[in-house]
Amino acid sequence: MGAKSKGPYYTNETNCVIDDRQNCMKYGRPDSDFLHWRWKPNDCELPLFDATQFLQIVRGKTLSFVGDSLARNQMQSLVCLLATAAIPVDVSETPDTRFRRWLYKDYNFTIMALWSPLLIKSHETDPCYTLMNLYLDKADDVWASQVDKADIVIISGGQWFFRPFLYYENDQLIGCYLCNDKNKLKGRLVMLRPYSPSHFENGEWNNGGNCNRTSPFKKEEMKLDGYELKMYMTQLEEFKAAEREGRKRGSVKFKLLDTTEAMVMRPDGHPSYYGHWPNEKQIPDCVHWCMPGPVDTWNELLLATLKMDYSEIETELCLIRKMKE
């Protein structure tokens, strides 16, 4: 994992909104080591997050988080990380917090959250969500109708795809998953943040599983296998296909914001039972991430990626200017 840092970027008393479900310190988590471990990539150092530098890079742009509640987890982390440099204005068009919009006036920078856990058109066949129709060839209009307003798009997904589904293409049923039966992106930069692992131990989420560890895995303990590994590898394959298509069209640049390896090592970073008061008997949350916590690494990687992209654009513009001289 690398050396421990001096402390978290923010706390649950910082001037930003931390969802109660990830506010582990508010609900009395007794250990704090999880706040200090930092991801150490091979052969390089991941720079600390610099809020002012981030805002300068994204000046005049709109950043959209598209996906599930983990996308929202990252968005909330980013807002807290930026709070040391600027406080945004809530310009949301709806009271539904799944579609939050924040405007940083001094930088003309907007963060936009678009709730779309399946990314494609879906329709529940019953109110209990026990079986849903998925239309594989149709994007979810919730984000498809809005994403053209964004300059940077971060797509997150994975956990929702392990539910019972009926798959449709051209409005024809072509298959299903757990069904007891036989078997338009438009923007300058699109990022995929692949699978975020859960860490249930001693059972699954619905039969006694928990995540009570207080320190990261050692490298030899870390593993991604089974359906999680299959999901991750599938996402990488589809990302490469989208990247090839983007190069052909020349209008969309794709980047991989690969947080998976870093997060596999962090079974200590989930809310577990500390996303609510002790007397509230609920299932432990071993999917989302405490704030502050390992989720802040996602935005350290985001800033590092944007800095590289910004540098590439400046180099290209410099070459163009020289050619014109």
Short mmCIF file of C-alpha atoms in Angstrom, two decimals:
data_model
loop_
_atom_site.label_atom_id
_atom_site.label_comp_id
_atom_site.label_asym_id
_atom_site.label_seq_id
_atom_site.Cartn_x
_atom_site.Cartn_y
_atom_site.Cartn_z
CA MET A 1 0.00 0.00 0.00
CA GLY A 2 2.84 2.42 0.73
CA ALA A 3 3.56 4.70 3.67
CA LYS A 4 0.89 6.28 5.81
CA SER A 5 -0.03 9.93 5.26
CA LYS A 6 -0.16 12.54 8.01
CA GLY A 7 -3.92 12.75 7.94
CA PRO A 8 -7.06 12.85 5.79
CA TYR A 9 -7.79 15.73 3.43
CA TYR A 10 -11.04 16.53 5.23
CA THR A 11 -13.15 15.35 8.17
CA ASN A 12 -16.82 14.90 8.92
CA GLU A 13 -16.76 18.47 10.25
CA THR A 14 -15.40 19.98 7.02
CA ASN A 15 -17.57 22.37 4.99
CA CYS A 16 -18.92 19.77 2.59
CA VAL A 17 -21.71 17.20 2.43
CA ILE A 18 -20.88 13.65 3.51
CA ASP A 19 -23.71 11.20 3.01
CA ASP A 20 -24.61 9.73 6.40
CA ARG A 21 -24.27 6.25 4.93
CA GLN A 22 -20.52 6.87 4.39
CA ASN A 23 -19.97 9.14 7.42
CA CYS A 24 -18.14 6.50 9.45
CA MET A 25 -16.60 8.86 12.00
CA LYS A 26 -19.96 10.47 12.77
CA TYR A 27 -21.35 7.06 13.71
CA GLY A 28 -18.50 6.17 16.01
CA ARG A 29 -16.07 4.00 14.06
CA PRO A 30 -13.42 3.39 16.74
CA ASP A 31 -10.31 2.85 14.55
CA SER A 32 -8.70 5.46 12.30
CA ASP A 33 -5.78 3.75 10.54
CA PHE A 34 -7.92 3.39 7.40
CA LEU A 35 -7.75 7.19 7.01
CA HIS A 36 -3.97 7.22 6.61
CA TRP A 37 -2.99 4.46 4.18
CA ARG A 38 -2.13 5.71 0.66
CA TRP A 39 -1.94 3.83 -2.60
CA LYS A 40 1.63 3.37 -3.92
CA PRO A 41 1.69 2.43 -7.64
CA ASN A 42 4.69 0.51 -8.97
CA ASP A 43 7.67 2.68 -9.99
CA CYS A 44 6.06 6.04 -9.23
CA GLU A 45 4.47 8.19 -6.55
CA LEU A 46 0.82 9.22 -6.71
CA PRO A 47 0.83 12.98 -6.03
CA LEU A 48 -1.31 14.39 -3.26
CA PHE A 49 -4.56 16.03 -4.30
CA ASP A 50 -4.18 19.77 -4.96
CA ALA A 51 -7.62 21.40 -4.98
CA THR A 52 -6.49 24.69 -6.55
CA GLN A 53 -4.57 22.91 -9.30
CA PHE A 54 -7.57 20.72 -10.06
CA LEU A 55 -9.89 23.72 -10.36
CA GLN A 56 -7.44 25.51 -12.64
CA ILE A 57 -7.29 22.51 -14.97
CA VAL A 58 -11.08 22.17 -15.20
CA ARG A 59 -11.83 25.90 -15.44
CA GLY A 60 -14.78 26.52 -17.77
CA LYS A 61 -15.65 22.82 -18.01
CA THR A 62 -18.37 20.44 -16.84
CA LEU A 63 -17.48 17.12 -15.23
CA SER A 64 -20.19 14.47 -15.20
CA PHE A 65 -20.30 11.37 -12.98
CA VAL A 66 -22.54 8.79 -14.67
CA GLY A 67 -23.53 5.55 -12.94
CA ASP A 68 -24.55 4.10 -9.62
CA SER A 69 -24.14 5.08 -5.97
CA LEU A 70 -20.39 4.48 -6.18
CA ALA A 71 -20.23 7.19 -8.83
CA ARG A 72 -22.03 9.42 -6.34
CA ASN A 73 -19.54 8.30 -3.65
CA GLN A 74 -16.67 9.57 -5.83
CA MET A 75 -18.51 12.81 -6.65
CA GLN A 76 -19.08 13.55 -2.96
CA SER A 77 -15.42 12.81 -2.24
CA LEU A 78 -14.36 15.28 -4.94
CA VAL A 79 -16.59 18.04 -3.55
CA CYS A 80 -15.04 17.52 -0.10
CA LEU A 81 -11.53 17.51 -1.54
CA LEU A 82 -12.21 20.80 -3.36
CA ALA A 83 -13.65 22.45 -0.25
CA THR A 84 -10.20 23.65 0.84
CA ALA A 85 -10.10 25.92 -2.25
CA ALA A 86 -13.72 26.72 -3.11
CA ILE A 87 -17.28 26.12 -1.96
CA PRO A 88 -19.78 25.44 -4.76
CA VAL A 89 -23.33 26.65 -5.26
CA ASP A 90 -26.05 24.03 -5.53
CA VAL A 91 -27.63 24.55 -8.98
CA SER A 92 -29.47 21.22 -9.11
CA GLU A 93 -32.56 21.16 -11.31
CA THR A 94 -34.34 18.67 -9.03
CA PRO A 95 -34.47 17.98 -5.27
CA ASP A 96 -33.49 14.38 -6.03
CA THR A 97 -29.92 14.15 -4.66
CA ARG A 98 -29.07 11.43 -7.20
CA PHE A 99 -28.98 14.23 -9.81
CA ARG A 100 -26.91 16.82 -7.97
CA ARG A 101 -25.23 19.74 -9.75
CA TRP A 102 -22.56 21.94 -8.17
CA LEU A 103 -21.25 25.19 -9.69
CA TYR A 104 -17.86 26.67 -8.76
CA LYS A 105 -18.53 30.24 -9.83
CA ASP A 106 -14.99 31.57 -9.70
CA TYR A 107 -13.88 28.84 -12.08
CA ASN A 108 -17.07 28.44 -14.14
CA PHE A 109 -16.75 24.74 -13.37
CA THR A 110 -19.72 22.42 -12.87
CA ILE A 111 -19.93 18.95 -11.35
CA MET A 112 -22.94 16.96 -12.51
CA ALA A 113 -24.15 13.63 -11.08
CA LEU A 114 -26.42 11.51 -13.27
CA TRP A 115 -27.94 8.45 -11.58
CA SER A 116 -27.98 5.59 -14.08
CA PRO A 117 -26.90 2.35 -12.34
CA LEU A 118 -27.37 0.17 -15.43
CA LEU A 119 -26.32 2.78 -18.05
CA ILE A 120 -28.75 1.34 -20.60
CA LYS A 121 -32.55 1.52 -20.83
CA SER A 122 -34.24 -0.62 -18.19
CA HIS A 123 -37.73 -1.36 -17.01
CA GLU A 124 -38.74 -3.24 -13.88
CA THR A 125 -41.27 -6.00 -14.46
CA ASP A 126 -42.53 -5.72 -10.87
CA PRO A 127 -42.27 -3.13 -8.08
CA CYS A 128 -39.89 -5.28 -6.02
CA TYR A 129 -37.14 -5.23 -8.68
CA THR A 130 -36.94 -9.01 -8.62
CA LEU A 131 -36.71 -9.07 -12.41
CA MET A 132 -35.89 -6.26 -14.83
CA ASN A 133 -35.84 -5.81 -18.59
CA LEU A 134 -32.57 -4.50 -20.04
CA TYR A 135 -32.47 -3.06 -23.56
CA LEU A 136 -28.88 -3.69 -24.63
CA ASP A 137 -28.98 -1.44 -27.70
CA LYS A 138 -30.59 1.60 -26.03
CA ALA A 139 -28.81 4.06 -23.75
CA ASP A 140 -30.55 5.27 -20.61
CA ASP A 141 -32.06 8.62 -21.57
CA VAL A 142 -31.40 9.93 -18.06
CA TRP A 143 -27.76 10.45 -18.98
CA ALA A 144 -27.87 10.24 -22.79
CA SER A 145 -30.03 13.38 -22.94
CA GLN A 146 -27.69 15.31 -20.61
CA VAL A 147 -24.17 14.10 -21.26
CA ASP A 148 -23.61 16.33 -24.29
CA LYS A 149 -23.32 19.20 -21.78
CA ALA A 150 -20.21 17.62 -20.24
CA ASP A 151 -16.59 18.00 -21.28
CA ILE A 152 -15.38 15.17 -19.03
CA VAL A 153 -17.48 12.07 -18.36
CA ILE A 154 -16.63 9.44 -15.73
CA ILE A 155 -18.64 6.23 -16.11
CA SER A 156 -18.98 3.86 -13.15
CA GLY A 157 -20.88 0.62 -12.92
CA GLY A 158 -20.74 -3.02 -11.99
CA GLN A 159 -22.56 -3.98 -8.80
CA TRP A 160 -26.06 -3.73 -10.30
CA PHE A 161 -25.38 -6.23 -13.08
CA PHE A 162 -25.60 -9.27 -10.81
CA ARG A 163 -29.38 -9.13 -10.49
CA PRO A 164 -32.12 -11.03 -12.36
CA PHE A 165 -32.47 -9.60 -15.89
CA LEU A 166 -34.20 -10.23 -19.20
CA TYR A 167 -32.03 -9.03 -22.11
CA TYR A 168 -33.60 -7.36 -25.15
CA GLU A 169 -32.10 -6.30 -28.47
CA ASN A 170 -34.16 -4.75 -31.25
CA ASP A 171 -37.06 -5.13 -28.79
CA GLN A 172 -36.69 -8.93 -28.96
CA LEU A 173 -35.89 -11.10 -25.94
CA ILE A 174 -32.45 -12.65 -26.56
CA GLY A 175 -31.46 -14.03 -23.14
CA CYS A 176 -31.60 -13.67 -19.40
CA TYR A 177 -29.65 -13.85 -16.17
CA LEU A 178 -30.98 -15.45 -12.95
CA CYS A 179 -34.37 -15.61 -14.60
CA ASN A 180 -35.11 -19.32 -14.07
CA ASP A 181 -35.36 -19.77 -17.81
CA LYS A 182 -33.17 -21.14 -20.62
CA ASN A 183 -30.82 -19.57 -21.55
CA LYS A 184 -24.06 8.22 -27.56
CA LEU A 185 -21.39 9.44 -25.73
CA LYS A 186 -20.39 12.92 -26.81
CA GLY A 187 -17.57 14.74 -25.07
CA ARG A 188 -13.89 15.55 -25.29
CA LEU A 189 -12.77 13.11 -22.63
CA VAL A 190 -14.55 9.97 -21.42
CA MET A 191 -13.21 7.95 -18.48
CA LEU A 192 -14.17 4.51 -17.26
CA ARG A 193 -13.73 3.75 -13.58
CA PRO A 194 -13.94 -0.05 -13.54
CA TYR A 195 -15.22 -2.45 -10.92
CA SER A 196 -15.09 -1.46 -7.25
CA PRO A 197 -14.85 -4.67 -5.20
CA SER A 198 -16.94 -5.44 -2.16
CA HIS A 199 -15.32 -7.18 0.81
CA PHE A 200 -17.96 -9.34 2.45
CA GLU A 201 -16.44 -12.09 4.59
CA ASN A 202 -18.02 -14.92 6.59
CA GLY A 203 -21.00 -14.91 4.23
CA GLU A 204 -22.70 -12.83 1.55
CA TRP A 205 -24.49 -9.52 2.12
CA ASN A 206 -27.78 -11.24 2.91
CA ASN A 207 -26.61 -14.13 5.09
CA GLY A 208 -24.31 -12.77 7.77
CA GLY A 209 -21.43 -11.36 5.74
CA ASN A 210 -19.42 -8.51 7.23
CA CYS A 211 -16.28 -6.39 6.71
CA ASN A 212 -14.69 -5.85 10.10
CA ARG A 213 -11.02 -5.58 9.09
CA THR A 214 -9.12 -2.53 10.31
CA SER A 215 -6.04 -2.71 8.06
CA PRO A 216 -5.39 -3.25 4.32
CA PHE A 217 -4.63 -6.64 2.80
CA LYS A 218 -0.99 -7.50 2.28
CA LYS A 219 -0.05 -8.02 -1.36
CA GLU A 220 -0.09 -11.81 -1.04
CA GLU A 221 -3.61 -11.68 0.46
CA MET A 222 -5.03 -9.49 -2.30
CA LYS A 223 -7.11 -11.23 -4.94
CA LEU A 224 -9.89 -10.59 -7.40
CA ASP A 225 -11.58 -13.78 -8.56
CA GLY A 226 -14.86 -15.33 -9.57
CA TYR A 227 -17.57 -13.07 -10.91
CA GLU A 228 -15.70 -9.93 -9.77
CA LEU A 229 -12.64 -10.80 -11.88
CA LYS A 230 -14.89 -11.67 -14.82
CA MET A 231 -16.70 -8.31 -14.53
CA TYR A 232 -13.40 -6.42 -14.33
CA MET A 233 -11.88 -8.18 -17.36
CA THR A 234 -15.08 -7.69 -19.37
CA GLN A 235 -15.03 -3.98 -18.59
CA LEU A 236 -11.40 -3.73 -19.75
CA GLU A 237 -12.21 -5.55 -23.00
CA GLU A 238 -15.16 -3.27 -23.72
CA PHE A 239 -13.10 -0.20 -22.82
CA LYS A 240 -10.45 -1.19 -25.38
CA ALA A 241 -13.18 -1.65 -28.01
CA ALA A 242 -14.64 1.78 -27.22
CA GLU A 243 -11.15 3.31 -27.29
CA ARG A 244 -10.54 1.88 -30.77
CA GLU A 245 -13.86 3.28 -31.98
CA GLY A 246 -13.03 6.65 -30.45
CA ARG A 247 -9.72 6.77 -32.32
CA LYS A 248 -11.54 6.05 -35.59
CA ARG A 249 -13.98 8.89 -35.05
CA GLY A 250 -11.32 11.20 -33.68
CA SER A 251 -13.81 13.18 -31.62
CA VAL A 252 -13.74 11.31 -28.31
CA LYS A 253 -10.73 10.54 -26.15
CA PHE A 254 -10.98 7.61 -23.71
CA LYS A 255 -9.00 7.17 -20.50
CA LEU A 256 -9.06 4.32 -17.97
CA LEU A 257 -9.33 5.46 -14.36
CA ASP A 258 -8.31 2.08 -12.99
CA THR A 259 -8.94 2.06 -9.25
CA THR A 260 -9.68 -1.65 -8.97
CA GLU A 261 -6.28 -2.95 -7.82
CA ALA A 262 -5.95 -0.21 -5.22
CA MET A 263 -9.40 -0.91 -3.81
CA VAL A 264 -9.06 -4.71 -3.72
CA MET A 265 -6.46 -4.12 -1.00
CA ARG A 266 -8.77 -2.00 1.19
CA PRO A 267 -11.23 -4.24 3.08
CA ASP A 268 -10.77 -1.79 5.96
CA GLY A 269 -12.30 1.17 4.11
CA HIS A 270 -16.01 0.30 4.02
CA PRO A 271 -18.65 1.74 6.39
CA SER A 272 -19.60 -1.75 7.61
CA TYR A 273 -21.93 -0.99 10.54
CA TYR A 274 -20.75 2.62 10.84
CA GLY A 275 -23.07 4.11 8.25
CA HIS A 276 -25.81 4.45 10.85
CA TRP A 277 -26.28 4.56 14.61
CA PRO A 278 -25.52 1.32 16.52
CA ASN A 279 -29.15 0.84 17.58
CA GLU A 280 -30.29 0.78 13.94
CA LYS A 281 -30.09 -2.85 12.90
CA GLN A 282 -29.12 -2.83 9.24
CA ILE A 283 -27.02 -4.90 6.85
CA PRO A 284 -23.31 -3.93 6.99
CA ASP A 285 -22.21 -1.85 4.00
CA CYS A 286 -19.15 -3.55 2.48
CA VAL A 287 -19.69 -1.98 -0.97
CA HIS A 288 -19.44 1.80 -0.52
CA TRP A 289 -16.48 3.63 1.02
CA CYS A 290 -16.08 5.73 4.16
CA MET A 291 -15.52 9.47 3.70
CA PRO A 292 -12.79 10.40 4.20
CA GLY A 293 -11.15 7.15 3.19
CA PRO A 294 -9.82 5.10 0.27
CA VAL A 295 -12.38 6.63 -2.13
CA ASP A 296 -10.30 9.83 -2.08
CA THR A 297 -7.64 7.88 -3.99
CA TRP A 298 -10.02 7.85 -6.98
CA ASN A 299 -9.82 11.62 -7.20
CA GLU A 300 -6.05 11.65 -6.68
CA LEU A 301 -5.90 9.43 -9.76
CA LEU A 302 -8.44 11.65 -11.53
CA LEU A 303 -6.27 14.73 -10.98
CA ALA A 304 -3.13 12.89 -12.12
CA THR A 305 -4.95 11.74 -15.27
CA LEU A 306 -6.30 15.22 -16.02
CA LYS A 307 -2.83 16.70 -15.53
CA MET A 308 -1.40 14.27 -18.11
CA ASP A 309 -4.25 14.99 -20.50
CA TYR A 310 -3.85 18.73 -20.02
CA SER A 311 -0.12 18.39 -20.71
CA GLU A 312 -0.80 16.44 -23.93
CA ILE A 313 -3.20 19.14 -25.17
CA GLU A 314 -0.66 21.89 -24.45
CA THR A 315 2.02 19.94 -26.35
CA GLU A 316 -0.29 19.49 -29.34
CA LEU A 317 -1.16 23.21 -29.38
CA CYS A 318 2.52 24.09 -29.17
CA LEU A 319 3.35 21.88 -32.15
CA ILE A 320 0.50 23.41 -34.16
CA ARG A 321 1.76 26.93 -33.38
CA LYS A 322 5.27 26.00 -34.47
CA MET A 323 4.00 24.54 -37.74
CA LYS A 324 2.19 27.80 -38.48
CA GLU A 325 5.27 29.95 -37.82
#
